[in-house]
PDB file of C-alpha atoms and ligand atoms in Angstrom:
ATOM      1  CA  MET A   1     162.469  57.466 -76.694  1.00 54.00           C
ATOM      2  CA  GLN A   2     164.516  60.478 -77.648  1.00 75.00           C
ATOM      3  CA  HIS A   3     163.846  61.668 -81.206  1.00 81.00           C
ATOM      4  CA  CYS A   4     166.408  62.170 -83.950  1.00 83.00           C
ATOM      5  CA  PHE A   5     166.161  65.963 -84.372  1.00 87.00           C
ATOM      6  CA  ASN A   6     169.614  66.926 -83.228  1.00 83.00           C
ATOM      7  CA  ILE A   7     169.774  70.240 -85.108  1.00 92.00           C
ATOM      8  CA  VAL A   8     166.827  71.510 -87.155  1.00 94.00           C
ATOM      9  CA  THR A   9     166.806  74.606 -89.365  1.00 97.00           C
ATOM     10  CA  VAL A  10     163.456  75.634 -90.821  1.00 97.00           C
ATOM     11  CA  PHE A  11     163.444  77.576 -94.125  1.00 98.00           C
ATOM     12  CA  ASP A  12     160.617  79.653 -95.612  1.00 98.00           C
ATOM     13  CA  ASN A  13     160.499  77.590 -98.773  1.00 98.00           C
ATOM     14  CA  ALA A  14     162.141  74.760-100.702  1.00 98.00           C
ATOM     15  CA  GLN A  15     164.217  77.074-102.904  1.00 98.00           C
ATOM     16  CA  LEU A  16     165.855  78.797 -99.936  1.00 98.00           C
ATOM     17  CA  LEU A  17     166.481  75.421 -98.368  1.00 98.00           C
ATOM     18  CA  ALA A  18     168.163  74.113-101.524  1.00 98.00           C
ATOM     19  CA  ARG A  19     170.471  77.132-101.670  1.00 98.00           C
ATOM     20  CA  ALA A  20     171.360  76.941 -97.997  1.00 98.00           C
ATOM     21  CA  ALA A  21     172.005  73.201 -98.228  1.00 98.00           C
ATOM     22  CA  ALA A  22     174.370  73.679-101.178  1.00 98.00           C
ATOM     23  CA  SER A  23     176.331  76.377 -99.399  1.00 98.00           C
ATOM     24  CA  HIS A  24     176.447  74.282 -96.201  1.00 98.00           C
ATOM     25  CA  ILE A  25     177.835  71.291 -98.129  1.00 98.00           C
ATOM     26  CA  ALA A  26     180.478  73.486 -99.777  1.00 98.00           C
ATOM     27  CA  GLN A  27     181.436  74.928 -96.410  1.00 97.00           C
ATOM     28  CA  LEU A  28     181.825  71.504 -94.811  1.00 97.00           C
ATOM     29  CA  ALA A  29     183.943  70.226 -97.703  1.00 97.00           C
ATOM     30  CA  ASN A  30     186.098  73.363 -97.862  1.00 95.00           C
ATOM     31  CA  ARG A  31     186.653  73.412 -94.122  1.00 94.00           C
ATOM     32  CA  ALA A  32     187.736  69.752 -94.169  1.00 94.00           C
ATOM     33  CA  ALA A  33     190.258  70.547 -96.916  1.00 85.00           C
ATOM     34  CA  GLN A  34     192.628  71.946 -94.299  1.00 84.00           C
ATOM     35  CA  GLU A  35     192.735  68.598 -92.450  1.00 90.00           C
ATOM     36  CA  GLN A  36     192.317  65.836 -95.007  1.00 91.00           C
ATOM     37  CA  PRO A  37     193.170  65.167 -98.650  1.00 93.00           C
ATOM     38  CA  LEU A  38     189.833  63.628 -99.728  1.00 96.00           C
ATOM     39  CA  TYR A  39     186.196  64.356 -98.965  1.00 97.00           C
ATOM     40  CA  ARG A  40     183.629  61.567 -99.384  1.00 98.00           C
ATOM     41  CA  ILE A  41     179.993  62.470 -99.930  1.00 98.00           C
ATOM     42  CA  ALA A  42     177.047  60.083-100.328  1.00 98.00           C
ATOM     43  CA  LEU A  43     174.225  61.516-102.408  1.00 98.00           C
ATOM     44  CA  ALA A  44     170.521  60.795-101.982  1.00 98.00           C
ATOM     45  CA  GLY A  45     167.848  60.323-104.612  1.00 97.00           C
ATOM     46  CA  GLY A  46     164.585  62.251-104.642  1.00 95.00           C
ATOM     47  CA  THR A  47     163.394  65.661-105.713  1.00 95.00           C
ATOM     48  CA  THR A  48     164.466  67.644-102.636  1.00 96.00           C
ATOM     49  CA  PRO A  49     168.103  66.530-102.871  1.00 96.00           C
ATOM     50  CA  GLN A  50     167.941  67.173-106.633  1.00 97.00           C
ATOM     51  CA  SER A  51     167.131  70.863-106.098  1.00 97.00           C
ATOM     52  CA  CYS A  52     170.144  71.083-103.827  1.00 98.00           C
ATOM     53  CA  TYR A  53     172.417  69.490-106.486  1.00 98.00           C
ATOM     54  CA  LEU A  54     171.312  72.097-109.026  1.00 98.00           C
ATOM     55  CA  GLU A  55     172.421  74.789-106.571  1.00 98.00           C
ATOM     56  CA  LEU A  56     175.640  72.978-105.713  1.00 98.00           C
ATOM     57  CA  ARG A  57     176.873  73.512-109.286  1.00 97.00           C
ATOM     58  CA  GLN A  58     177.285  77.208-108.457  1.00 96.00           C
ATOM     59  CA  GLU A  59     179.377  76.660-105.323  1.00 97.00           C
ATOM     60  CA  ILE A  60     183.137  76.994-105.220  1.00 95.00           C
ATOM     61  CA  LEU A  61     184.460  73.562-104.375  1.00 95.00           C
ATOM     62  CA  ASP A  62     187.704  71.766-105.070  1.00 95.00           C
ATOM     63  CA  TRP A  63     186.156  68.885-107.042  1.00 97.00           C
ATOM     64  CA  SER A  64     189.562  67.233-107.475  1.00 96.00           C
ATOM     65  CA  ARG A  65     189.322  66.164-103.794  1.00 96.00           C
ATOM     66  CA  ILE A  66     185.678  65.067-103.725  1.00 97.00           C
ATOM     67  CA  HIS A  67     184.603  61.430-103.990  1.00 98.00           C
ATOM     68  CA  ILE A  68     180.934  60.758-104.659  1.00 98.00           C
ATOM     69  CA  TYR A  69     179.081  57.731-103.308  1.00 98.00           C
ATOM     70  CA  PHE A  70     175.370  56.944-103.293  1.00 98.00           C
ATOM     71  CA  GLY A  71     173.125  56.398-100.275  1.00 98.00           C
ATOM     72  CA  ASP A  72     170.939  54.082-102.301  1.00 98.00           C
ATOM     73  CA  GLU A  73     170.252  52.946-105.828  1.00 98.00           C
ATOM     74  CA  ARG A  74     167.326  51.499-107.696  1.00 98.00           C
ATOM     75  CA  CYS A  75     167.926  48.133-109.421  1.00 98.00           C
ATOM     76  CA  LEU A  76     167.388  49.285-112.981  1.00 98.00           C
ATOM     77  CA  PRO A  77     169.643  49.065-116.055  1.00 98.00           C
ATOM     78  CA  GLU A  78     172.701  51.308-116.135  1.00 97.00           C
ATOM     79  CA  GLY A  79     171.762  54.771-117.427  1.00 96.00           C
ATOM     80  CA  ASP A  80     168.033  54.290-116.714  1.00 98.00           C
ATOM     81  CA  SER A  81     166.312  57.646-116.273  1.00 97.00           C
ATOM     82  CA  GLN A  82     164.887  56.544-112.899  1.00 97.00           C
ATOM     83  CA  ARG A  83     168.261  55.737-111.345  1.00 98.00           C
ATOM     84  CA  ASN A  84     169.601  57.965-108.604  1.00 98.00           C
ATOM     85  CA  ASP A  85     173.077  58.092-110.181  1.00 98.00           C
ATOM     86  CA  ARG A  86     171.589  59.299-113.474  1.00 98.00           C
ATOM     87  CA  MET A  87     169.701  62.053-111.648  1.00 98.00           C
ATOM     88  CA  ALA A  88     172.902  63.072-109.838  1.00 98.00           C
ATOM     89  CA  GLU A  89     174.821  63.147-113.137  1.00 98.00           C
ATOM     90  CA  GLU A  90     172.241  65.252-114.873  1.00 98.00           C
ATOM     91  CA  SER A  91     171.683  67.702-112.059  1.00 98.00           C
ATOM     92  CA  LEU A  92     175.274  67.993-110.821  1.00 98.00           C
ATOM     93  CA  LEU A  93     178.077  65.644-111.791  1.00 98.00           C
ATOM     94  CA  ASN A  94     178.051  66.325-115.546  1.00 98.00           C
ATOM     95  CA  HIS A  95     178.376  70.043-114.803  1.00 98.00           C
ATOM     96  CA  VAL A  96     181.354  70.131-112.433  1.00 98.00           C
ATOM     97  CA  PRO A  97     185.019  69.213-112.980  1.00 98.00           C
ATOM     98  CA  ILE A  98     184.998  65.980-110.969  1.00 98.00           C
ATOM     99  CA  PRO A  99     187.283  63.227-112.328  1.00 98.00           C
ATOM    100  CA  SER A 100     185.075  60.277-113.402  1.00 97.00           C
ATOM    101  CA  GLY A 101     187.153  57.849-111.298  1.00 97.00           C
ATOM    102  CA  GLN A 102     185.952  59.700-108.219  1.00 98.00           C
ATOM    103  CA  ILE A 103     182.314  58.835-108.826  1.00 98.00           C
ATOM    104  CA  HIS A 104     181.449  55.501-107.219  1.00 98.00           C
ATOM    105  CA  PRO A 105     178.107  54.218-108.498  1.00 98.00           C
ATOM    106  CA  ILE A 106     176.300  51.253-106.983  1.00 98.00           C
ATOM    107  CA  HIS A 107     176.223  48.529-109.671  1.00 98.00           C
ATOM    108  CA  ALA A 108     172.510  47.998-109.068  1.00 98.00           C
ATOM    109  CA  GLN A 109     172.079  46.568-112.585  1.00 98.00           C
ATOM    110  CA  TRP A 110     173.781  43.397-111.245  1.00 98.00           C
ATOM    111  CA  GLY A 111     170.829  42.745-108.942  1.00 98.00           C
ATOM    112  CA  ALA A 112     170.470  43.824-105.319  1.00 98.00           C
ATOM    113  CA  GLU A 113     172.299  40.919-103.684  1.00 98.00           C
ATOM    114  CA  LEU A 114     175.515  41.100-105.699  1.00 98.00           C
ATOM    115  CA  ALA A 115     175.560  44.894-105.956  1.00 98.00           C
ATOM    116  CA  ALA A 116     175.167  45.287-102.178  1.00 98.00           C
ATOM    117  CA  LEU A 117     178.027  42.864-101.465  1.00 98.00           C
ATOM    118  CA  ASP A 118     180.256  44.684-103.939  1.00 98.00           C
ATOM    119  CA  TYR A 119     179.398  48.145-102.567  1.00 98.00           C
ATOM    120  CA  ALA A 120     179.893  47.051 -98.938  1.00 98.00           C
ATOM    121  CA  ARG A 121     183.378  45.825 -99.885  1.00 98.00           C
ATOM    122  CA  ARG A 122     184.216  49.078-101.685  1.00 98.00           C
ATOM    123  CA  LEU A 123     182.941  51.168 -98.784  1.00 97.00           C
ATOM    124  CA  LEU A 124     185.003  49.170 -96.328  1.00 97.00           C
ATOM    125  CA  GLN A 125     188.117  49.868 -98.404  1.00 96.00           C
ATOM    126  CA  SER A 126     187.449  53.570 -98.783  1.00 95.00           C
ATOM    127  CA  GLY A 127     186.697  54.266 -95.118  1.00 94.00           C
ATOM    128  CA  PRO A 128     183.841  56.208 -93.496  1.00 97.00           C
ATOM    129  CA  LEU A 129     181.896  58.879 -95.349  1.00 98.00           C
ATOM    130  CA  ASP A 130     182.488  62.500 -94.455  1.00 98.00           C
ATOM    131  CA  LEU A 131     178.944  63.517 -95.338  1.00 98.00           C
ATOM    132  CA  ALA A 132     175.761  61.676 -96.270  1.00 98.00           C
ATOM    133  CA  ILE A 133     172.882  63.634 -97.746  1.00 98.00           C
ATOM    134  CA  LEU A 134     169.518  62.037 -97.046  1.00 98.00           C
ATOM    135  CA  GLY A 135     165.900  62.593 -98.012  1.00 97.00           C
ATOM    136  CA  LEU A 136     162.779  61.575 -96.127  1.00 97.00           C
ATOM    137  CA  GLY A 137     159.884  59.681 -97.704  1.00 97.00           C
ATOM    138  CA  GLU A 138     156.258  60.318 -96.846  1.00 97.00           C
ATOM    139  CA  ASP A 139     156.163  56.950 -95.092  1.00 97.00           C
ATOM    140  CA  GLY A 140     159.275  57.808 -93.065  1.00 97.00           C
ATOM    141  CA  HIS A 141     161.858  55.967 -95.169  1.00 98.00           C
ATOM    142  CA  THR A 142     165.308  57.347 -95.757  1.00 98.00           C
ATOM    143  CA  ALA A 143     167.765  56.155 -98.417  1.00 98.00           C
ATOM    144  CA  SER A 144     166.141  52.751 -99.148  1.00 98.00           C
ATOM    145  CA  LEU A 145     165.655  51.900 -95.471  1.00 97.00           C
ATOM    146  CA  PHE A 146     161.907  51.463 -95.226  1.00 97.00           C
ATOM    147  CA  PRO A 147     159.697  51.397 -92.102  1.00 96.00           C
ATOM    148  CA  GLY A 148     158.607  48.063 -90.700  1.00 91.00           C
ATOM    149  CA  GLN A 149     162.078  46.589 -90.441  1.00 88.00           C
ATOM    150  CA  ASP A 150     164.302  46.629 -87.419  1.00 86.00           C
ATOM    151  CA  TYR A 151     167.726  47.704 -88.626  1.00 88.00           C
ATOM    152  CA  ARG A 152     169.257  48.155 -85.180  1.00 84.00           C
ATOM    153  CA  GLN A 153     171.344  44.967 -85.263  1.00 89.00           C
ATOM    154  CA  GLU A 154     172.208  45.267 -88.960  1.00 93.00           C
ATOM    155  CA  PRO A 155     176.006  45.286 -89.395  1.00 94.00           C
ATOM    156  CA  ARG A 156     176.295  45.446 -93.212  1.00 96.00           C
ATOM    157  CA  LEU A 157     177.524  48.648 -94.852  1.00 98.00           C
ATOM    158  CA  ALA A 158     175.247  48.045 -97.848  1.00 98.00           C
ATOM    159  CA  LEU A 159     172.065  45.977 -98.040  1.00 97.00           C
ATOM    160  CA  PRO A 160     169.937  44.412-100.742  1.00 98.00           C
ATOM    161  CA  VAL A 161     166.329  45.598-100.525  1.00 97.00           C
ATOM    162  CA  PHE A 162     163.428  43.658-102.035  1.00 96.00           C
ATOM    163  CA  HIS A 163     159.707  44.538-101.987  1.00 95.00           C
ATOM    164  CA  ALA A 164     160.310  48.273-101.370  1.00 96.00           C
ATOM    165  CA  PRO A 165     156.921  50.040-101.205  1.00 95.00           C
ATOM    166  CA  LYS A 166     158.265  52.861-103.415  1.00 94.00           C
ATOM    167  CA  PRO A 167     159.068  51.651-106.958  1.00 95.00           C
ATOM    168  CA  PRO A 168     161.141  49.975-108.054  1.00 97.00           C
ATOM    169  CA  PRO A 169     160.823  47.211-105.410  1.00 98.00           C
ATOM    170  CA  GLU A 170     164.423  46.043-105.781  1.00 98.00           C
ATOM    171  CA  ARG A 171     167.061  48.414-104.495  1.00 98.00           C
ATOM    172  CA  VAL A 172     170.419  48.661-102.744  1.00 98.00           C
ATOM    173  CA  SER A 173     170.763  50.857 -99.681  1.00 98.00           C
ATOM    174  CA  LEU A 174     173.673  51.807 -97.513  1.00 98.00           C
ATOM    175  CA  GLY A 175     173.129  50.129 -94.170  1.00 98.00           C
ATOM    176  CA  PRO A 176     172.653  52.049 -90.915  1.00 97.00           C
ATOM    177  CA  ALA A 177     176.255  51.209 -90.016  1.00 97.00           C
ATOM    178  CA  ALA A 178     177.502  53.318 -92.944  1.00 98.00           C
ATOM    179  CA  PHE A 179     175.302  56.275 -91.958  1.00 97.00           C
ATOM    180  CA  LEU A 180     176.218  55.955 -88.278  1.00 96.00           C
ATOM    181  CA  ALA A 181     179.894  56.046 -89.181  1.00 96.00           C
ATOM    182  CA  ALA A 182     179.488  59.119 -91.403  1.00 97.00           C
ATOM    183  CA  ARG A 183     180.898  62.271 -89.877  1.00 97.00           C
ATOM    184  CA  HIS A 184     177.929  64.426 -90.921  1.00 97.00           C
ATOM    185  CA  LEU A 185     174.389  63.545 -91.955  1.00 98.00           C
ATOM    186  CA  LEU A 186     172.279  66.160 -93.673  1.00 98.00           C
ATOM    187  CA  PHE A 187     168.549  65.452 -94.058  1.00 98.00           C
ATOM    188  CA  LEU A 188     166.706  67.575 -96.642  1.00 98.00           C
ATOM    189  CA  VAL A 189     162.937  67.611 -96.246  1.00 98.00           C
ATOM    190  CA  THR A 190     160.408  69.788 -98.089  1.00 98.00           C
ATOM    191  CA  GLY A 191     156.659  69.872 -98.689  1.00 98.00           C
ATOM    192  CA  ALA A 192     153.530  69.402 -96.609  1.00 98.00           C
ATOM    193  CA  SER A 193     153.336  65.737 -97.617  1.00 97.00           C
ATOM    194  CA  LYS A 194     156.345  65.087 -95.324  1.00 98.00           C
ATOM    195  CA  HIS A 195     154.698  66.637 -92.268  1.00 98.00           C
ATOM    196  CA  ASP A 196     153.200  63.372 -90.980  1.00 98.00           C
ATOM    197  CA  ALA A 197     156.529  61.586 -91.133  1.00 98.00           C
ATOM    198  CA  LEU A 198     158.187  64.451 -89.220  1.00 97.00           C
ATOM    199  CA  VAL A 199     155.458  64.366 -86.557  1.00 97.00           C
ATOM    200  CA  ARG A 200     155.898  60.616 -86.160  1.00 96.00           C
ATOM    201  CA  LEU A 201     159.651  61.078 -85.782  1.00 96.00           C
ATOM    202  CA  LYS A 202     159.125  63.864 -83.217  1.00 95.00           C
ATOM    203  CA  ARG A 203     156.933  61.476 -81.222  1.00 94.00           C
ATOM    204  CA  GLY A 204     159.838  59.064 -81.146  1.00 93.00           C
ATOM    205  CA  GLU A 205     158.291  56.458 -83.437  1.00 94.00           C
ATOM    206  CA  ALA A 206     160.768  53.823 -84.555  1.00 92.00           C
ATOM    207  CA  LEU A 207     161.110  54.930 -88.196  1.00 95.00           C
ATOM    208  CA  PRO A 208     164.454  54.342 -89.936  1.00 96.00           C
ATOM    209  CA  PRO A 209     165.932  57.867 -89.427  1.00 96.00           C
ATOM    210  CA  GLN A 210     165.342  57.581 -85.700  1.00 94.00           C
ATOM    211  CA  GLN A 211     168.558  55.713 -85.060  1.00 93.00           C
ATOM    212  CA  PHE A 212     170.712  58.499 -86.485  1.00 94.00           C
ATOM    213  CA  LYS A 213     171.037  60.950 -83.628  1.00 89.00           C
ATOM    214  CA  HIS A 214     173.814  63.054 -85.122  1.00 91.00           C
ATOM    215  CA  GLY A 215     171.870  64.274 -88.135  1.00 94.00           C
ATOM    216  CA  GLN A 216     171.337  67.883 -89.084  1.00 97.00           C
ATOM    217  CA  TRP A 217     167.897  68.576 -90.552  1.00 97.00           C
ATOM    218  CA  PHE A 218     167.062  71.227 -93.144  1.00 98.00           C
ATOM    219  CA  VAL A 219     163.267  71.400 -93.325  1.00 98.00           C
ATOM    220  CA  ASP A 220     160.940  73.875 -95.030  1.00 98.00           C
ATOM    221  CA  GLN A 221     157.939  75.536 -93.342  1.00 97.00           C
ATOM    222  CA  ALA A 222     155.465  73.396 -95.282  1.00 98.00           C
ATOM    223  CA  ALA A 223     156.999  70.169 -94.007  1.00 98.00           C
ATOM    224  CA  TRP A 224     157.530  71.444 -90.465  1.00 96.00           C
ATOM    225  CA  ASN A 225     154.085  73.011 -90.012  1.00 95.00           C
ATOM    226  CA  GLY A 226     152.058  70.910 -92.416  1.00 93.00           C
ATOM    227  CA  SER A 227     150.755  73.803 -94.515  1.00 80.00           C
TER     228      SER A 227
HETATM  229  C1  LIG B   1     164.897  57.331-103.611  1.00 94.26           C
HETATM  230  C2  LIG B   1     165.550  58.065-102.485  1.00 94.26           C
HETATM  231  C3  LIG B   1     164.611  58.301-101.306  1.00 94.26           C
HETATM  232  C4  LIG B   1     164.307  59.787-101.292  1.00 94.26           C
HETATM  233  C5  LIG B   1     163.090  60.101-100.467  1.00 94.26           C
HETATM  234  C6  LIG B   1     162.689  61.543-100.579  1.00 94.26           C
HETATM  235  O1  LIG B   1     165.494  56.412-104.196  1.00 94.26           O
HETATM  236  O2  LIG B   1     163.791  57.747-103.942  1.00 94.26           O
HETATM  237  O3  LIG B   1     166.757  57.646-102.148  1.00 94.26           O
HETATM  238  O4  LIG B   1     165.089  57.932-100.062  1.00 94.26           O
HETATM  239  O5  LIG B   1     165.404  60.541-100.855  1.00 94.26           O
HETATM  240  O6  LIG B   1     162.023  59.295-100.900  1.00 94.26           O
HETATM  241  O7  LIG B   1     162.416  61.854-101.914  1.00 94.26           O
HETATM  242  P1  LIG B   1     161.667  63.221-102.324  1.00 94.26           P
HETATM  243  O8  LIG B   1     162.535  64.349-101.918  1.00 94.26           O
HETATM  244  O9  LIG B   1     161.489  63.081-103.813  1.00 94.26           O
HETATM  245  O10 LIG B   1     160.361  63.168-101.615  1.00 94.26           O
END
């Protein structure tokens, strides 16, 4: 089986990676401005994406054209400090001039089933994402697509997730179909604890990111080399 590492860039450390990722995102969005009126980005949760959002505040971007979606959300009350949308607000969205109507949270407080149906409908209306930012879990999950499930025949744009091994157990994730339709996928991976998952992906193991062959990977030395 061919692995998912389409383009990999290895950075000396997590800070350099975060800066490069922010400038890459700005470049993609600014370049697209010449061809299209809107630019749709799905954000990831997790600490590596968060460092990139802090850097993204400094970039020159036309926020009036950007629409923000979420790759996954944790089923917790609105405003909960553990929600991915709250993290994105605090690290980025509250600090840039993006109109609030252009932020599209997953209503995960409604419960996974209902929130996933609602988000799938909204995604269908808005059309494919231009860019999805993704993290990688130590177990090889991405967004809230966890190993041990075969997502290859999964047609839904957003899925309810129960019994996730990473807390909280109830979540909503974009489905593989939404990521496959996205024009660009950017995986951000840092730290030696991610090395095993990268090795398993390199071997072609059927972990969730494996089905996305058009992804670009920004990885730091520690994750790539394991030390
Ligand atoms: C979440 C994320 C998850 C995350 C990875 C990597 O809800 O936690 O969506 O997919 O991106 O677990 O997170 P770290 O960068 O914190 O390891």
